[in-house]
Amino acid sequence: QSPWDELMPLLLQLVVSPEPGAQGLERKEASLHTVGYICEEIAGLQTDCLQAKSDEILTAVVAGMRVDESELSVKLAATKALCNALEFAH
């Protein structure tokens, strides 16, 4: 079992079902940044260790860009993460 098997679902959960309040938004934004960085690094390594999670990753990242997301910082983090996630999913 890979460490990613535990980390990535936790990060994705923080994005799609954040806690209410400011702390939840901060964790959501931080999780999007982290997912983006992980995808960027994985894409550079040419490994498929997270390939099975690519649909879940893209779904969570796009969720951060939804119209009903009121925090621009979250949308920006999601947009940056999407660029990295698309490179990874390619």
PDB file of C-alpha atoms in Angstrom:
ATOM      1  CA  GLN A   1       0.000   0.000   0.000  1.00  0.00           C
ATOM      2  CA  SER A   2       1.286   3.395  -1.020  1.00  0.00           C
ATOM      3  CA  PRO A   3       1.236   6.453   1.266  1.00  0.00           C
ATOM      4  CA  TRP A   4      -0.789   8.139  -1.494  1.00  0.00           C
ATOM      5  CA  ASP A   5      -3.583   5.636  -0.867  1.00  0.00           C
ATOM      6  CA  GLU A   6      -4.323   7.377   2.427  1.00  0.00           C
ATOM      7  CA  LEU A   7      -3.256  10.965   1.732  1.00  0.00           C
ATOM      8  CA  MET A   8      -5.052  11.655  -1.527  1.00  0.00           C
ATOM      9  CA  PRO A   9      -8.544  10.561  -0.351  1.00  0.00           C
ATOM     10  CA  LEU A  10      -8.139  12.742   2.744  1.00  0.00           C
ATOM     11  CA  LEU A  11      -7.172  15.781   0.662  1.00  0.00           C
ATOM     12  CA  LEU A  12     -10.000  15.199  -1.792  1.00  0.00           C
ATOM     13  CA  GLN A  13     -12.487  14.887   1.080  1.00  0.00           C
ATOM     14  CA  LEU A  14     -11.340  18.246   2.453  1.00  0.00           C
ATOM     15  CA  VAL A  15     -12.025  19.776  -0.959  1.00  0.00           C
ATOM     16  CA  VAL A  16     -15.444  18.302  -1.713  1.00  0.00           C
ATOM     17  CA  SER A  17     -16.802  18.324   1.859  1.00  0.00           C
ATOM     18  CA  PRO A  18     -15.033  21.097   3.764  1.00  0.00           C
ATOM     19  CA  GLU A  19     -15.797  21.882   7.367  1.00  0.00           C
ATOM     20  CA  PRO A  20     -18.008  24.938   7.843  1.00  0.00           C
ATOM     21  CA  GLY A  21     -16.399  28.262   8.598  1.00  0.00           C
ATOM     22  CA  ALA A  22     -13.109  29.960   7.904  1.00  0.00           C
ATOM     23  CA  GLN A  23     -10.994  26.998   8.991  1.00  0.00           C
ATOM     24  CA  GLY A  24     -12.792  24.732   6.523  1.00  0.00           C
ATOM     25  CA  LEU A  25     -12.141  27.195   3.693  1.00  0.00           C
ATOM     26  CA  GLU A  26      -8.471  27.440   4.635  1.00  0.00           C
ATOM     27  CA  ARG A  27      -8.152  23.660   4.641  1.00  0.00           C
ATOM     28  CA  LYS A  28      -9.990  23.429   1.324  1.00  0.00           C
ATOM     29  CA  GLU A  29      -7.621  25.932  -0.277  1.00  0.00           C
ATOM     30  CA  ALA A  30      -4.550  24.282   1.245  1.00  0.00           C
ATOM     31  CA  SER A  31      -5.764  20.872   0.081  1.00  0.00           C
ATOM     32  CA  LEU A  32      -6.194  22.155  -3.472  1.00  0.00           C
ATOM     33  CA  HIS A  33      -2.671  23.572  -3.423  1.00  0.00           C
ATOM     34  CA  THR A  34      -1.351  20.266  -2.106  1.00  0.00           C
ATOM     35  CA  VAL A  35      -3.215  18.194  -4.685  1.00  0.00           C
ATOM     36  CA  GLY A  36      -1.837  20.453  -7.415  1.00  0.00           C
ATOM     37  CA  TYR A  37       1.735  20.126  -6.165  1.00  0.00           C
ATOM     38  CA  ILE A  38       1.434  16.358  -5.852  1.00  0.00           C
ATOM     39  CA  CYS A  39       0.046  16.052  -9.381  1.00  0.00           C
ATOM     40  CA  GLU A  40       2.825  18.277 -10.710  1.00  0.00           C
ATOM     41  CA  GLU A  41       5.488  16.136  -9.064  1.00  0.00           C
ATOM     42  CA  ILE A  42       3.886  12.833 -10.074  1.00  0.00           C
ATOM     43  CA  ALA A  43       3.622  14.021 -13.695  1.00  0.00           C
ATOM     44  CA  GLY A  44       7.336  14.842 -13.657  1.00  0.00           C
ATOM     45  CA  LEU A  45       8.214  11.383 -12.347  1.00  0.00           C
ATOM     46  CA  GLN A  46       6.389   9.559 -15.148  1.00  0.00           C
ATOM     47  CA  THR A  47       4.810   7.115 -12.707  1.00  0.00           C
ATOM     48  CA  ASP A  48       1.263   5.836 -12.574  1.00  0.00           C
ATOM     49  CA  CYS A  49       0.993   5.532  -8.790  1.00  0.00           C
ATOM     50  CA  LEU A  50      -2.089   7.781  -8.683  1.00  0.00           C
ATOM     51  CA  GLN A  51      -3.553   6.972 -12.078  1.00  0.00           C
ATOM     52  CA  ALA A  52      -6.420   5.010 -10.524  1.00  0.00           C
ATOM     53  CA  LYS A  53      -7.452   8.168  -8.643  1.00  0.00           C
ATOM     54  CA  SER A  54      -7.273  10.545 -11.621  1.00  0.00           C
ATOM     55  CA  ASP A  55     -11.075  10.806 -12.043  1.00  0.00           C
ATOM     56  CA  GLU A  56     -11.542  11.544  -8.358  1.00  0.00           C
ATOM     57  CA  ILE A  57      -8.738  14.103  -8.417  1.00  0.00           C
ATOM     58  CA  LEU A  58     -10.158  15.933 -11.435  1.00  0.00           C
ATOM     59  CA  THR A  59     -13.677  15.862  -9.969  1.00  0.00           C
ATOM     60  CA  ALA A  60     -12.503  17.386  -6.681  1.00  0.00           C
ATOM     61  CA  VAL A  61     -10.408  20.045  -8.382  1.00  0.00           C
ATOM     62  CA  VAL A  62     -13.272  21.072 -10.667  1.00  0.00           C
ATOM     63  CA  ALA A  63     -15.551  21.213  -7.604  1.00  0.00           C
ATOM     64  CA  GLY A  64     -13.332  23.989  -6.279  1.00  0.00           C
ATOM     65  CA  MET A  65     -14.029  26.012  -9.426  1.00  0.00           C
ATOM     66  CA  ARG A  66     -17.831  25.816  -9.271  1.00  0.00           C
ATOM     67  CA  VAL A  67     -19.942  28.929  -9.656  1.00  0.00           C
ATOM     68  CA  ASP A  68     -21.298  28.537  -6.129  1.00  0.00           C
ATOM     69  CA  GLU A  69     -17.770  28.706  -4.671  1.00  0.00           C
ATOM     70  CA  SER A  70     -17.700  32.238  -3.280  1.00  0.00           C
ATOM     71  CA  GLU A  71     -14.044  32.385  -2.233  1.00  0.00           C
ATOM     72  CA  LEU A  72     -11.846  33.617  -5.066  1.00  0.00           C
ATOM     73  CA  SER A  73      -8.726  32.256  -3.368  1.00  0.00           C
ATOM     74  CA  VAL A  74     -10.251  28.768  -3.479  1.00  0.00           C
ATOM     75  CA  LYS A  75     -11.152  29.173  -7.150  1.00  0.00           C
ATOM     76  CA  LEU A  76      -7.615  30.323  -7.924  1.00  0.00           C
ATOM     77  CA  ALA A  77      -6.108  27.375  -6.040  1.00  0.00           C
ATOM     78  CA  ALA A  78      -8.470  25.032  -7.902  1.00  0.00           C
ATOM     79  CA  THR A  79      -7.536  26.548 -11.269  1.00  0.00           C
ATOM     80  CA  LYS A  80      -3.826  26.115 -10.584  1.00  0.00           C
ATOM     81  CA  ALA A  81      -4.431  22.574  -9.344  1.00  0.00           C
ATOM     82  CA  LEU A  82      -6.405  21.811 -12.504  1.00  0.00           C
ATOM     83  CA  CYS A  83      -3.443  22.754 -14.694  1.00  0.00           C
ATOM     84  CA  ASN A  84      -1.251  20.318 -12.772  1.00  0.00           C
ATOM     85  CA  ALA A  85      -3.946  17.644 -12.586  1.00  0.00           C
ATOM     86  CA  LEU A  86      -4.483  17.739 -16.351  1.00  0.00           C
ATOM     87  CA  GLU A  87      -0.762  17.310 -16.920  1.00  0.00           C
ATOM     88  CA  PHE A  88      -0.795  14.379 -14.519  1.00  0.00           C
ATOM     89  CA  ALA A  89      -3.904  12.801 -16.061  1.00  0.00           C
ATOM     90  CA  HIS A  90      -2.489  13.144 -19.570  1.00  0.00           C
TER      91      HIS A  90
END
